[in-house]
């Protein structure tokens, strides 16, 4: 291989030495020879180094999607950075089977159909849209209010007063079922902004684990026993029985009375209106106005102190710059004097 390369180089050198003696045809032959030499070298390089080149360019191109529009909640989110989601109302106190208290304070998440759901038993349910839209939805679907009871059994948690959806607020019914682990298995929307969430748990697998009667206080159990007797003796109608049984469940805290639900909703609306007025700078009472005035005054005083510090700093910087400028001028003046002195001496040195 290399002898051939040397032969081409020798022939090129020879043609260069005899260039002055040869005709135009020989010059063309020299050019052809040099070109062939270069082509042959490239061919050998590709022949021996082709596997290495192919390994170097063998790569996988990965398209990384832009994170624009993704809410912080889901992507080193929730940086929460992320604003903490606000609830319109406070959740109800813990009620129900005592063994479910082990779920209190815990949260379970699941991504379904481009949405991330988070269920915190006895607290709330939130939804976070996993999309690249500029304004993905992230909000509270419902706050824990009460149980749903059927045939002496706790069947679901009712979460209400979530984010606004048109003229209504979002609600969620969390339906419990037996499973090997705590898991959100599905989320459906039977009607606009009213959701059903399926949640499995090993805590509800025993046939008596979700019974209502054992969780009642003794006096409420006695009231229920008496009510059952009245229904059996046909002393009350089924409608009257259902009404009185609901009263028992309300006393136990499993249900919220209708009047209380209405008051909670009205209170939430008033709070939202008050917040909206504060953001616009409107106040209903003199004490509130005075309080806000004091806050603003304190902020203004803080800003004034910052400005004063900044002015002092700027003044010190200016004085420092002036001092430096004076020193530079003095140095330049001294250097000019020195130059003039040397110039004055130079002619005398020539004469001497």
mmCIF file of C-alpha atoms in Angstrom:
data_model
loop_
_atom_site.group_PDB
_atom_site.id
_atom_site.type_symbol
_atom_site.label_atom_id
_atom_site.label_comp_id
_atom_site.label_asym_id
_atom_site.label_seq_id
_atom_site.Cartn_x
_atom_site.Cartn_y
_atom_site.Cartn_z
ATOM 1 C CA UNK A 1 0.000 0.000 0.000
ATOM 2 C CA UNK A 2 2.607 2.590 1.108
ATOM 3 C CA UNK A 3 5.092 1.754 -1.759
ATOM 4 C CA UNK A 4 2.366 2.759 -4.204
ATOM 5 C CA UNK A 5 1.939 6.064 -2.385
ATOM 6 C CA UNK A 6 5.739 6.612 -2.431
ATOM 7 C CA UNK A 7 5.826 5.840 -6.140
ATOM 8 C CA UNK A 8 3.236 8.492 -6.837
ATOM 9 C CA UNK A 9 5.120 11.019 -4.675
ATOM 10 C CA UNK A 10 8.458 10.212 -6.429
ATOM 11 C CA UNK A 11 6.864 10.613 -9.851
ATOM 12 C CA UNK A 12 5.446 13.951 -8.779
ATOM 13 C CA UNK A 13 8.870 15.140 -7.560
ATOM 14 C CA UNK A 14 10.512 14.068 -10.779
ATOM 15 C CA UNK A 15 7.960 15.906 -12.853
ATOM 16 C CA UNK A 16 8.521 19.001 -10.675
ATOM 17 C CA UNK A 17 12.307 18.905 -11.251
ATOM 18 C CA UNK A 18 12.017 18.529 -15.040
ATOM 19 C CA UNK A 19 9.166 20.964 -15.412
ATOM 20 C CA UNK A 20 11.339 23.499 -17.155
ATOM 21 C CA UNK A 21 12.404 20.894 -19.763
ATOM 22 C CA UNK A 22 9.078 19.305 -20.543
ATOM 23 C CA UNK A 23 6.324 20.362 -22.752
ATOM 24 C CA UNK A 24 2.796 21.346 -21.866
ATOM 25 C CA UNK A 25 1.680 17.700 -22.167
ATOM 26 C CA UNK A 26 4.106 16.665 -19.470
ATOM 27 C CA UNK A 27 2.716 19.343 -17.166
ATOM 28 C CA UNK A 28 -0.773 17.957 -17.687
ATOM 29 C CA UNK A 29 0.550 14.478 -16.921
ATOM 30 C CA UNK A 30 2.012 15.795 -13.657
ATOM 31 C CA UNK A 31 -1.340 17.255 -12.620
ATOM 32 C CA UNK A 32 -3.122 14.007 -13.435
ATOM 33 C CA UNK A 33 -0.550 12.070 -11.418
ATOM 34 C CA UNK A 34 -0.972 14.287 -8.338
ATOM 35 C CA UNK A 35 -4.763 14.043 -8.580
ATOM 36 C CA UNK A 36 -4.600 10.238 -8.835
ATOM 37 C CA UNK A 37 -2.344 10.170 -5.786
ATOM 38 C CA UNK A 38 -4.862 12.134 -3.706
ATOM 39 C CA UNK A 39 -7.825 10.051 -4.880
ATOM 40 C CA UNK A 40 -5.954 6.835 -4.050
ATOM 41 C CA UNK A 41 -5.148 8.097 -0.509
ATOM 42 C CA UNK A 42 -8.799 9.004 0.095
ATOM 43 C CA UNK A 43 -9.872 5.569 -1.165
ATOM 44 C CA UNK A 44 -7.479 3.800 1.198
ATOM 45 C CA UNK A 45 -8.661 5.949 4.118
ATOM 46 C CA UNK A 46 -12.305 5.076 3.464
ATOM 47 C CA UNK A 47 -11.455 1.392 2.984
ATOM 48 C CA UNK A 48 -9.629 0.968 6.303
ATOM 49 C CA UNK A 49 -11.477 3.475 8.489
ATOM 50 C CA UNK A 50 -15.062 2.996 7.297
ATOM 51 C CA UNK A 51 -16.087 0.865 10.364
ATOM 52 C CA UNK A 52 -14.818 3.573 12.728
ATOM 53 C CA UNK A 53 -16.651 6.317 10.856
ATOM 54 C CA UNK A 54 -19.854 4.281 10.840
ATOM 55 C CA UNK A 55 -19.573 3.789 14.605
ATOM 56 C CA UNK A 56 -19.039 7.488 15.164
ATOM 57 C CA UNK A 57 -22.130 8.552 13.231
ATOM 58 C CA UNK A 58 -24.347 5.814 14.629
ATOM 59 C CA UNK A 59 -26.477 7.792 17.055
ATOM 60 C CA UNK A 60 -30.054 8.155 18.130
ATOM 61 C CA UNK A 61 -31.705 11.523 17.635
ATOM 62 C CA UNK A 62 -34.123 12.319 20.453
ATOM 63 C CA UNK A 63 -36.608 15.119 20.138
ATOM 64 C CA UNK A 64 -37.036 16.774 23.494
ATOM 65 C CA UNK A 65 -40.394 18.523 23.819
ATOM 66 C CA UNK A 66 -40.551 22.093 25.000
ATOM 67 C CA UNK A 67 -41.611 22.588 28.582
ATOM 68 C CA UNK A 68 -43.469 25.775 27.676
ATOM 69 C CA UNK A 69 -46.950 25.785 29.089
ATOM 70 C CA UNK A 70 -46.397 22.921 31.498
ATOM 71 C CA UNK A 71 -47.606 23.661 34.975
ATOM 72 C CA UNK A 72 -45.036 23.550 37.749
ATOM 73 C CA UNK A 73 -47.001 21.133 39.735
ATOM 74 C CA UNK A 74 -46.069 18.191 37.486
ATOM 75 C CA UNK A 75 -42.587 19.191 36.456
ATOM 76 C CA UNK A 76 -40.475 19.898 39.430
ATOM 77 C CA UNK A 77 -43.612 21.321 40.348
ATOM 78 C CA UNK A 78 -46.057 20.915 41.405
ATOM 79 C CA UNK A 79 -41.426 24.111 41.977
ATOM 80 C CA UNK A 80 -45.131 24.854 43.288
ATOM 81 C CA UNK A 81 -43.128 27.092 42.404
ATOM 82 C CA UNK A 82 -46.032 26.315 42.239
ATOM 83 C CA UNK A 83 -48.860 28.304 43.711
ATOM 84 C CA UNK A 84 -50.641 26.332 46.379
ATOM 85 C CA UNK A 85 -54.176 25.569 45.271
ATOM 86 C CA UNK A 86 -56.757 27.301 47.406
ATOM 87 C CA UNK A 87 -59.946 25.648 48.648
ATOM 88 C CA UNK A 88 -63.176 27.610 48.776
ATOM 89 C CA UNK A 89 -64.207 25.909 52.024
ATOM 90 C CA UNK A 90 -62.528 23.875 54.735
ATOM 91 C CA UNK A 91 -62.897 20.066 54.747
ATOM 92 C CA UNK A 92 -65.183 18.422 57.281
ATOM 93 C CA UNK A 93 -63.797 16.632 60.323
ATOM 94 C CA UNK A 94 -62.917 12.947 60.112
ATOM 95 C CA UNK A 95 -65.915 10.608 60.348
ATOM 96 C CA UNK A 96 -66.575 7.036 59.337
ATOM 97 C CA UNK A 97 -64.880 3.694 60.015
ATOM 98 C CA UNK A 98 -62.047 4.116 62.517
ATOM 99 C CA UNK A 99 -59.580 1.981 60.511
ATOM 100 C CA UNK A 100 -59.808 4.458 57.594
ATOM 101 C CA UNK A 101 -58.090 7.042 59.761
ATOM 102 C CA UNK A 102 -54.872 5.431 58.552
ATOM 103 C CA UNK A 103 -55.588 7.147 55.214
ATOM 104 C CA UNK A 104 -55.903 10.552 56.867
ATOM 105 C CA UNK A 105 -53.022 12.836 55.912
ATOM 106 C CA UNK A 106 -51.984 10.681 52.935
ATOM 107 C CA UNK A 107 -52.392 11.459 49.224
ATOM 108 C CA UNK A 108 -52.559 9.203 46.162
ATOM 109 C CA UNK A 109 -51.831 10.284 42.586
ATOM 110 C CA UNK A 110 -52.571 8.803 39.173
ATOM 111 C CA UNK A 111 -52.169 10.027 35.578
ATOM 112 C CA UNK A 112 -55.165 9.254 33.367
ATOM 113 C CA UNK A 113 -55.903 10.666 29.896
ATOM 114 C CA UNK A 114 -53.449 13.577 30.055
ATOM 115 C CA UNK A 115 -54.555 14.546 33.573
ATOM 116 C CA UNK A 116 -52.863 13.983 36.903
ATOM 117 C CA UNK A 117 -55.297 13.382 39.766
ATOM 118 C CA UNK A 118 -54.453 13.598 43.438
ATOM 119 C CA UNK A 119 -56.822 12.195 46.062
ATOM 120 C CA UNK A 120 -56.232 13.077 49.704
ATOM 121 C CA UNK A 121 -58.854 11.164 51.756
ATOM 122 C CA UNK A 122 -60.868 13.398 54.107
ATOM 123 C CA UNK A 123 -59.256 16.450 52.493
ATOM 124 C CA UNK A 124 -59.677 17.098 48.748
ATOM 125 C CA UNK A 125 -59.250 15.981 45.119
ATOM 126 C CA UNK A 126 -57.154 17.992 42.660
ATOM 127 C CA UNK A 127 -56.631 17.773 38.908
ATOM 128 C CA UNK A 128 -53.563 18.890 36.937
ATOM 129 C CA UNK A 129 -53.609 18.919 33.155
ATOM 130 C CA UNK A 130 -50.518 17.322 31.554
ATOM 131 C CA UNK A 131 -50.470 19.220 28.255
ATOM 132 C CA UNK A 132 -48.368 21.748 26.356
ATOM 133 C CA UNK A 133 -51.104 24.368 26.185
ATOM 134 C CA UNK A 134 -50.178 27.855 27.331
ATOM 135 C CA UNK A 135 -52.776 27.717 30.163
ATOM 136 C CA UNK A 136 -53.231 24.093 31.353
ATOM 137 C CA UNK A 137 -55.916 23.616 34.012
ATOM 138 C CA UNK A 138 -54.822 22.965 37.558
ATOM 139 C CA UNK A 139 -57.353 23.200 40.360
ATOM 140 C CA UNK A 140 -59.419 21.676 43.148
ATOM 141 C CA UNK A 141 -62.206 19.367 41.961
ATOM 142 C CA UNK A 142 -63.783 19.032 45.382
ATOM 143 C CA UNK A 143 -63.331 19.319 49.156
ATOM 144 C CA UNK A 144 -64.383 16.527 51.522
ATOM 145 C CA UNK A 145 -67.859 17.183 52.949
ATOM 146 C CA UNK A 146 -69.743 13.993 53.783
ATOM 147 C CA UNK A 147 -70.247 10.276 53.154
ATOM 148 C CA UNK A 148 -72.663 8.596 50.830
ATOM 149 C CA UNK A 149 -74.462 5.716 52.559
ATOM 150 C CA UNK A 150 -76.498 2.899 51.002
ATOM 151 C CA UNK A 151 -77.942 -0.145 52.785
ATOM 152 C CA UNK A 152 -76.114 0.527 56.054
ATOM 153 C CA UNK A 153 -72.792 0.797 54.177
ATOM 154 C CA UNK A 154 -70.367 3.641 53.463
ATOM 155 C CA UNK A 155 -70.007 3.586 49.679
ATOM 156 C CA UNK A 156 -68.415 6.896 48.676
ATOM 157 C CA UNK A 157 -66.978 10.224 49.814
ATOM 158 C CA UNK A 158 -68.677 13.331 48.459
ATOM 159 C CA UNK A 159 -66.247 16.143 47.627
ATOM 160 C CA UNK A 160 -67.934 19.472 46.842
ATOM 161 C CA UNK A 161 -67.267 23.180 46.287
ATOM 162 C CA UNK A 162 -64.382 22.755 43.848
ATOM 163 C CA UNK A 163 -63.193 25.238 41.223
ATOM 164 C CA UNK A 164 -65.868 27.232 39.431
ATOM 165 C CA UNK A 165 -67.191 25.721 36.213
ATOM 166 C CA UNK A 166 -69.549 28.138 34.501
ATOM 167 C CA UNK A 167 -72.405 28.802 36.926
ATOM 168 C CA UNK A 168 -71.633 25.797 39.152
ATOM 169 C CA UNK A 169 -68.697 24.418 41.132
ATOM 170 C CA UNK A 170 -66.970 21.108 40.479
ATOM 171 C CA UNK A 171 -67.844 18.053 42.601
ATOM 172 C CA UNK A 172 -66.345 14.557 42.953
ATOM 173 C CA UNK A 173 -67.790 11.314 44.251
ATOM 174 C CA UNK A 174 -64.974 8.958 45.352
ATOM 175 C CA UNK A 175 -66.323 5.398 45.210
ATOM 176 C CA UNK A 176 -64.507 2.821 47.348
ATOM 177 C CA UNK A 177 -63.911 -0.805 46.333
ATOM 178 C CA UNK A 178 -61.690 -3.690 47.415
ATOM 179 C CA UNK A 179 -58.196 -3.912 45.936
ATOM 180 C CA UNK A 180 -54.657 -5.140 46.646
ATOM 181 C CA UNK A 181 -53.351 -1.576 47.025
ATOM 182 C CA UNK A 182 -54.511 1.998 47.456
ATOM 183 C CA UNK A 183 -55.019 3.205 43.894
ATOM 184 C CA UNK A 184 -57.081 5.566 41.742
ATOM 185 C CA UNK A 185 -58.390 3.188 39.082
ATOM 186 C CA UNK A 186 -60.584 5.472 36.965
ATOM 187 C CA UNK A 187 -62.142 8.928 36.689
ATOM 188 C CA UNK A 188 -65.310 9.640 34.718
ATOM 189 C CA UNK A 189 -67.459 12.730 34.171
ATOM 190 C CA UNK A 190 -71.136 11.649 34.060
ATOM 191 C CA UNK A 191 -72.207 15.286 33.714
ATOM 192 C CA UNK A 192 -70.368 18.558 33.168
ATOM 193 C CA UNK A 193 -67.891 19.183 36.007
ATOM 194 C CA UNK A 194 -69.367 16.369 38.144
ATOM 195 C CA UNK A 195 -66.806 13.567 38.467
ATOM 196 C CA UNK A 196 -66.792 9.981 39.696
ATOM 197 C CA UNK A 197 -63.468 8.574 40.919
ATOM 198 C CA UNK A 198 -62.899 4.872 41.559
ATOM 199 C CA UNK A 199 -60.531 4.156 44.458
ATOM 200 C CA UNK A 200 -59.406 0.716 45.580
ATOM 201 C CA UNK A 201 -58.047 -0.120 49.035
ATOM 202 C CA UNK A 202 -57.287 -3.264 51.029
ATOM 203 C CA UNK A 203 -58.902 -1.528 54.020
ATOM 204 C CA UNK A 204 -62.406 -2.045 52.583
ATOM 205 C CA UNK A 205 -62.120 -5.722 51.607
ATOM 206 C CA UNK A 206 -63.641 -7.218 54.755
ATOM 207 C CA UNK A 207 -67.402 -7.579 54.412
ATOM 208 C CA UNK A 208 -68.016 -5.595 57.619
ATOM 209 C CA UNK A 209 -65.303 -2.977 57.098
ATOM 210 C CA UNK A 210 -67.659 -0.294 55.732
ATOM 211 C CA UNK A 211 -70.765 -0.934 57.870
ATOM 212 C CA UNK A 212 -72.325 2.199 59.360
ATOM 213 C CA UNK A 213 -74.062 0.817 62.480
ATOM 214 C CA UNK A 214 -70.875 -0.218 64.389
ATOM 215 C CA UNK A 215 -69.401 3.288 63.994
ATOM 216 C CA UNK A 216 -72.340 5.018 65.703
ATOM 217 C CA UNK A 217 -72.355 6.132 69.303
ATOM 218 C CA UNK A 218 -74.472 4.003 71.650
ATOM 219 C CA UNK A 219 -77.365 6.498 71.888
ATOM 220 C CA UNK A 220 -77.537 6.773 68.088
ATOM 221 C CA UNK A 221 -77.535 2.977 67.761
ATOM 222 C CA UNK A 222 -80.489 2.842 70.167
ATOM 223 C CA UNK A 223 -82.320 5.521 68.159
ATOM 224 C CA UNK A 224 -81.777 3.500 64.989
ATOM 225 C CA UNK A 225 -83.011 0.309 66.667
ATOM 226 C CA UNK A 226 -86.171 2.103 67.770
ATOM 227 C CA UNK A 227 -86.662 3.493 64.270
ATOM 228 C CA UNK A 228 -86.365 0.007 62.767
ATOM 229 C CA UNK A 229 -89.041 -1.219 65.179
ATOM 230 C CA UNK A 230 -91.426 1.601 64.221
ATOM 231 C CA UNK A 231 -90.978 0.816 60.547
ATOM 232 C CA UNK A 232 -91.533 -2.891 61.178
ATOM 233 C CA UNK A 233 -94.755 -2.172 63.085
ATOM 234 C CA UNK A 234 -95.766 0.219 60.293
ATOM 235 C CA UNK A 235 -95.978 3.109 62.731
ATOM 236 C CA UNK A 236 -94.083 5.299 60.237
ATOM 237 C CA UNK A 237 -93.839 5.354 56.447
ATOM 238 C CA UNK A 238 -90.691 4.593 54.483
ATOM 239 C CA UNK A 239 -90.346 8.300 53.738
ATOM 240 C CA UNK A 240 -90.560 9.170 57.450
ATOM 241 C CA UNK A 241 -88.040 6.427 58.219
ATOM 242 C CA UNK A 242 -85.553 7.785 55.655
ATOM 243 C CA UNK A 243 -85.925 11.304 57.026
ATOM 244 C CA UNK A 244 -85.309 10.295 60.643
ATOM 245 C CA UNK A 245 -82.427 8.025 59.655
ATOM 246 C CA UNK A 246 -80.816 10.966 57.881
ATOM 247 C CA UNK A 247 -81.126 12.966 61.110
ATOM 248 C CA UNK A 248 -79.228 10.198 62.923
ATOM 249 C CA UNK A 249 -76.470 10.287 60.310
ATOM 250 C CA UNK A 250 -76.279 14.088 60.570
ATOM 251 C CA UNK A 251 -75.825 13.861 64.338
ATOM 252 C CA UNK A 252 -73.045 11.336 63.771
ATOM 253 C CA UNK A 253 -71.340 13.737 61.326
ATOM 254 C CA UNK A 254 -71.717 11.462 58.293
ATOM 255 C CA UNK A 255 -74.035 13.969 56.584
ATOM 256 C CA UNK A 256 -74.076 17.772 56.580
ATOM 257 C CA UNK A 257 -77.512 19.369 57.186
ATOM 258 C CA UNK A 258 -78.926 21.172 54.158
ATOM 259 C CA UNK A 259 -79.016 24.520 55.982
ATOM 260 C CA UNK A 260 -75.328 24.185 56.872
ATOM 261 C CA UNK A 261 -74.439 23.359 53.253
ATOM 262 C CA UNK A 262 -76.202 26.511 52.134
ATOM 263 C CA UNK A 263 -74.415 28.618 54.752
ATOM 264 C CA UNK A 264 -71.022 27.182 53.742
ATOM 265 C CA UNK A 265 -71.654 28.019 50.092
ATOM 266 C CA UNK A 266 -72.782 31.568 50.941
ATOM 267 C CA UNK A 267 -69.752 32.098 53.176
ATOM 268 C CA UNK A 268 -67.431 30.940 50.388
ATOM 269 C CA UNK A 269 -69.063 33.366 47.937
ATOM 270 C CA UNK A 270 -68.708 36.266 50.394
ATOM 271 C CA UNK A 271 -65.037 35.466 50.966
ATOM 272 C CA UNK A 272 -64.394 35.405 47.223
ATOM 273 C CA UNK A 273 -66.168 38.732 46.783
ATOM 274 C CA UNK A 274 -64.150 40.262 49.629
ATOM 275 C CA UNK A 275 -60.878 39.046 48.092
ATOM 276 C CA UNK A 276 -61.908 40.429 44.708
ATOM 277 C CA UNK A 277 -62.704 43.831 46.268
ATOM 278 C CA UNK A 278 -59.370 43.910 48.084
ATOM 279 C CA UNK A 279 -57.546 43.203 44.836
ATOM 280 C CA UNK A 280 -59.389 46.136 43.260
ATOM 281 C CA UNK A 281 -58.657 48.352 46.266
ATOM 282 C CA UNK A 282 -62.255 48.496 47.508
ATOM 283 C CA UNK A 283 -63.123 48.177 51.220
ATOM 284 C CA UNK A 284 -66.519 47.848 52.906
ATOM 285 C CA UNK A 285 -65.560 48.911 56.443
ATOM 286 C CA UNK A 286 -63.456 51.691 57.957
ATOM 287 C CA UNK A 287 -61.329 49.298 60.102
ATOM 288 C CA UNK A 288 -60.398 47.310 57.002
ATOM 289 C CA UNK A 289 -59.501 50.490 55.154
ATOM 290 C CA UNK A 290 -57.379 51.662 58.113
ATOM 291 C CA UNK A 291 -55.602 48.311 58.255
ATOM 292 C CA UNK A 292 -54.745 48.450 54.559
ATOM 293 C CA UNK A 293 -53.582 52.063 54.932
ATOM 294 C CA UNK A 294 -51.167 51.026 57.687
ATOM 295 C CA UNK A 295 -49.813 48.219 55.496
ATOM 296 C CA UNK A 296 -49.246 50.616 52.596
ATOM 297 C CA UNK A 297 -47.598 53.167 54.883
ATOM 298 C CA UNK A 298 -45.202 50.517 56.184
ATOM 299 C CA UNK A 299 -44.345 49.451 52.635
ATOM 300 C CA UNK A 300 -43.692 53.074 51.606
ATOM 301 C CA UNK A 301 -41.379 53.590 54.596
ATOM 302 C CA UNK A 302 -39.490 50.448 53.639
ATOM 303 C CA UNK A 303 -39.115 51.660 50.055
ATOM 304 C CA UNK A 304 -37.895 55.066 51.282
ATOM 305 C CA UNK A 305 -35.228 53.446 53.446
ATOM 306 C CA UNK A 306 -34.090 51.351 50.470
ATOM 307 C CA UNK A 307 -33.899 54.459 48.284
ATOM 308 C CA UNK A 308 -31.894 56.258 50.981
ATOM 309 C CA UNK A 309 -29.428 53.382 51.129
ATOM 310 C CA UNK A 310 -29.176 53.408 47.349
ATOM 311 C CA UNK A 311 -28.538 57.177 47.309
ATOM 312 C CA UNK A 312 -25.797 56.801 49.946
ATOM 313 C CA UNK A 313 -24.219 54.033 47.913
ATOM 314 C CA UNK A 314 -24.408 56.082 44.704
ATOM 315 C CA UNK A 315 -22.875 59.098 46.503
ATOM 316 C CA UNK A 316 -19.999 57.004 47.821
ATOM 317 C CA UNK A 317 -19.458 55.537 44.358
ATOM 318 C CA UNK A 318 -19.377 59.022 42.820
ATOM 319 C CA UNK A 319 -16.876 60.297 45.412
ATOM 320 C CA UNK A 320 -14.708 57.233 44.834
ATOM 321 C CA UNK A 321 -14.818 57.780 41.080
ATOM 322 C CA UNK A 322 -13.903 61.457 41.544
ATOM 323 C CA UNK A 323 -10.942 60.521 43.739
ATOM 324 C CA UNK A 324 -9.761 57.992 41.168
ATOM 325 C CA UNK A 325 -10.151 60.568 38.408
ATOM 326 C CA UNK A 326 -8.079 63.100 40.370
ATOM 327 C CA UNK A 327 -5.344 60.526 40.912
ATOM 328 C CA UNK A 328 -5.331 59.654 37.219
ATOM 329 C CA UNK A 329 -5.138 63.353 36.262
ATOM 330 C CA UNK A 330 -2.291 63.875 38.707
ATOM 331 C CA UNK A 331 -0.417 60.886 37.295
ATOM 332 C CA UNK A 332 -0.950 62.027 33.720
ATOM 333 C CA UNK A 333 0.217 65.563 34.662
ATOM 334 C CA UNK A 334 3.346 64.173 36.290
ATOM 335 C CA UNK A 335 4.040 61.962 33.293
ATOM 336 C CA UNK A 336 3.695 64.958 30.947
ATOM 337 C CA UNK A 337 6.100 66.966 33.085
ATOM 338 C CA UNK A 338 8.546 64.112 33.003
ATOM 339 C CA UNK A 339 8.292 63.883 29.212
ATOM 340 C CA UNK A 340 8.775 67.615 28.820
ATOM 341 C CA UNK A 341 11.788 67.491 31.111
ATOM 342 C CA UNK A 342 13.325 64.669 29.110
ATOM 343 C CA UNK A 343 12.667 66.529 25.869
ATOM 344 C CA UNK A 344 14.329 69.591 27.297
ATOM 345 C CA UNK A 345 17.368 67.563 28.230
ATOM 346 C CA UNK A 346 17.748 65.768 24.921
ATOM 347 C CA UNK A 347 19.045 68.720 22.838
ATOM 348 C CA UNK A 348 21.634 69.610 25.491
ATOM 349 C CA UNK A 349 22.904 66.015 25.502
ATOM 350 C CA UNK A 350 23.306 66.208 21.712
ATOM 351 C CA UNK A 351 25.301 69.423 21.908
ATOM 352 C CA UNK A 352 27.606 68.009 24.547
#
